[in-house]
Short mmCIF file of C-alpha atoms in Angstrom, two decimals:
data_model
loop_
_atom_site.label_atom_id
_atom_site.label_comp_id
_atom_site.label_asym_id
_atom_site.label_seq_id
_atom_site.Cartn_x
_atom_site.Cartn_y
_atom_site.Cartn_z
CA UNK A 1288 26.43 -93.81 -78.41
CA UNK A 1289 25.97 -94.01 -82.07
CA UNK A 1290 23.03 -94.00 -84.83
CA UNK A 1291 23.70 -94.71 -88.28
CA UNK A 1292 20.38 -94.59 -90.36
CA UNK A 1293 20.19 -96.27 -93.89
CA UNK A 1294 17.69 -97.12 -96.70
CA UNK A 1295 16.88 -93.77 -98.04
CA UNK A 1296 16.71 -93.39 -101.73
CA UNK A 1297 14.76 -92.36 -104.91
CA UNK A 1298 11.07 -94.31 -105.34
CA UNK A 1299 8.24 -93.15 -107.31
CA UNK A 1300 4.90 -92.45 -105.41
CA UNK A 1301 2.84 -94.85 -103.84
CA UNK A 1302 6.01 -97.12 -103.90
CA UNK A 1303 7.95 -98.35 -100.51
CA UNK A 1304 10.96 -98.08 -98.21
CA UNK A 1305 12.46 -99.27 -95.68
CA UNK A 1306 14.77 -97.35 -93.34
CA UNK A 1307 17.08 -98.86 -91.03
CA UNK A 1308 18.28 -97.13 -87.77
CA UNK A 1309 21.83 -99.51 -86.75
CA UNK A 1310 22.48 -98.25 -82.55
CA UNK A 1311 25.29 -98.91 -80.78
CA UNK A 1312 27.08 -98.46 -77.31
CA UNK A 1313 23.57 -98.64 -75.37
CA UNK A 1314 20.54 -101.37 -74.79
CA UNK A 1315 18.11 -100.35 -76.98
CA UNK A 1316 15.50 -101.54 -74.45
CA UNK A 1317 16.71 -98.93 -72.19
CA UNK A 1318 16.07 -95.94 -74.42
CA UNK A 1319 12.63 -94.84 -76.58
CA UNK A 1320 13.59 -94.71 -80.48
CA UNK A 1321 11.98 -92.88 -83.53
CA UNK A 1322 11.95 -91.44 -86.71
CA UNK A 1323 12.13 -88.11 -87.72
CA UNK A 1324 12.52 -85.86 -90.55
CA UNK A 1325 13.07 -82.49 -92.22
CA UNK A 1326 12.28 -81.72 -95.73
CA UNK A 1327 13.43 -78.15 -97.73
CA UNK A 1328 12.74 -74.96 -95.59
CA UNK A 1329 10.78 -76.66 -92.88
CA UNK A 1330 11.37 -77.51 -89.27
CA UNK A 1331 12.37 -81.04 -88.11
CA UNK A 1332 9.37 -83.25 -87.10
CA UNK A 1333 8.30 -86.36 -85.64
CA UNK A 1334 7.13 -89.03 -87.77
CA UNK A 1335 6.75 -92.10 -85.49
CA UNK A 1336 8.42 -93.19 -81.80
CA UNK A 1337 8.56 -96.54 -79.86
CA UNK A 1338 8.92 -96.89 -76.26
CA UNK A 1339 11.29 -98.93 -74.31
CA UNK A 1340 9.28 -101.95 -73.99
CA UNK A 1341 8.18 -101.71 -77.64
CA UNK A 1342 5.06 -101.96 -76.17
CA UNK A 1343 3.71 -98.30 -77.41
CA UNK A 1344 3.97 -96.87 -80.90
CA UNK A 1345 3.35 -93.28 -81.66
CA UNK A 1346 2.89 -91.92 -85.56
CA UNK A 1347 2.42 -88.63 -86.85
CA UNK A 1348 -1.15 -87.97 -88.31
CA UNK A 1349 0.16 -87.44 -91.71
CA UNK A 1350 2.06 -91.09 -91.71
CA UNK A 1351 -0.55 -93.03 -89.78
CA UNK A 1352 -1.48 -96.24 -91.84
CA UNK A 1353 1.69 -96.05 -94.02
CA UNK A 1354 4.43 -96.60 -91.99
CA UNK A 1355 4.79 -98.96 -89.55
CA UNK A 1356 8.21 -98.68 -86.83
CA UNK A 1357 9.51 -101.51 -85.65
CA UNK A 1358 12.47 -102.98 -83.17
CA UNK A 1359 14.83 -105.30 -82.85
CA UNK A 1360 16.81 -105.51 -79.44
CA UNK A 1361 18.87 -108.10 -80.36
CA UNK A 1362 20.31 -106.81 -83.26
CA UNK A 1363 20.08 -102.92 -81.55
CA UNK A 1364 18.23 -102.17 -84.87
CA UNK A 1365 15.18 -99.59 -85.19
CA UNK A 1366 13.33 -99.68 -88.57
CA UNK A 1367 10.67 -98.08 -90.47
CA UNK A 1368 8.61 -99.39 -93.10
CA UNK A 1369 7.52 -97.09 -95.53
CA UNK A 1370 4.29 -97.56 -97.86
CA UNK A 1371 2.00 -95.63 -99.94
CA UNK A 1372 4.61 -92.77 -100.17
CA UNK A 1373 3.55 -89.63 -101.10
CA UNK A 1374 5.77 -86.55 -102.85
CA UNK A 1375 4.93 -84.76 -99.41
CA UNK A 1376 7.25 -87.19 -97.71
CA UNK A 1377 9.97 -86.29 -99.51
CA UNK A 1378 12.91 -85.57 -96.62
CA UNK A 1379 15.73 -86.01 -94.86
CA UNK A 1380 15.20 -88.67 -92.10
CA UNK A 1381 17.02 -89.04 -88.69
CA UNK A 1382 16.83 -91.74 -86.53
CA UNK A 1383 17.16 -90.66 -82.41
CA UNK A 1384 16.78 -91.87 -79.30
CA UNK A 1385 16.44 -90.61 -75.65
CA UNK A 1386 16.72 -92.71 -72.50
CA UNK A 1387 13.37 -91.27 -71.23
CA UNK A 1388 10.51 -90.50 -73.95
CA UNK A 1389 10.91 -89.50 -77.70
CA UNK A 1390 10.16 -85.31 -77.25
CA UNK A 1391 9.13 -83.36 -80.16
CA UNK A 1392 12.79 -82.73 -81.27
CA UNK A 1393 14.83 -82.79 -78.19
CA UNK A 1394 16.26 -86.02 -77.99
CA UNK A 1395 19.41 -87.18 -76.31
CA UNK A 1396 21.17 -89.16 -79.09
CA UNK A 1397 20.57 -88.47 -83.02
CA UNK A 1398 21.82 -90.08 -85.99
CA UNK A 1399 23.21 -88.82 -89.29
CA UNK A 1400 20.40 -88.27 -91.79
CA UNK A 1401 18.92 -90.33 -94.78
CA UNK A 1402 17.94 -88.84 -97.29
CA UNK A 1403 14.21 -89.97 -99.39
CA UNK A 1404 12.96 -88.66 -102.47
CA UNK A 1405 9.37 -89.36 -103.62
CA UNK A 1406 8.86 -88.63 -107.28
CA UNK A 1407 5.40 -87.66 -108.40
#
């Protein structure tokens, strides 16, 4: 199983991004994906989830209106769209996935980090 998150980069506030989250060696319709991220001297959190079915969406208070996570089975490809960033969201981002719920942190599968950079 393998997550390989992309997109991350330098943008000036209230600008856009859009991360990509490429999954392999599972069906993406068997495991709940999402987004999460870390900035400097601060704990991992979670920013926004989607459930198997890609029926239910979950988003952080902080992000809620901004970003919008999205799925694409097919293509085993988990994105999130990024607007109206803020400074604040400046961090690291993961992509992860568990084959049961997305947990605060404890997921079964994570990716290698991206990083984004909002300049005031």
């Amino acid at each position: 199983v393998q997550l390989q998150a992309s997109g991350g980069g330098l943008v000036q506030s209230g600008g856009s991004l859009r991360l990509s989250c490429a999954l392999s060696g599972f069906r993406l319709d068997d495991y709940a994906v999402g987004w999460y991220r870390q900035a400097p001297e601060k704990e991992r959190e979670k920013v926004s989830c989607i459930s198997r079915s890609g029926g239910s969406t979950w988003y952080a208070d902080s992000v809620k209106g901004r970003f919008t996570i999205s799925k694409d089975n097919a293509k085993k490809m988990l994105y999130l769209q990024m607007n109206s960033l803020k400074p604040e969201d400046t961090a690291v981002y993961y992509c992860a996935a568990d084959d049961f719920q997305c947990w605060e942190n404890n997921m079964d599968y994570w990716g290698k980090g991206t990083q984004v950079t909002v300049s005031s």
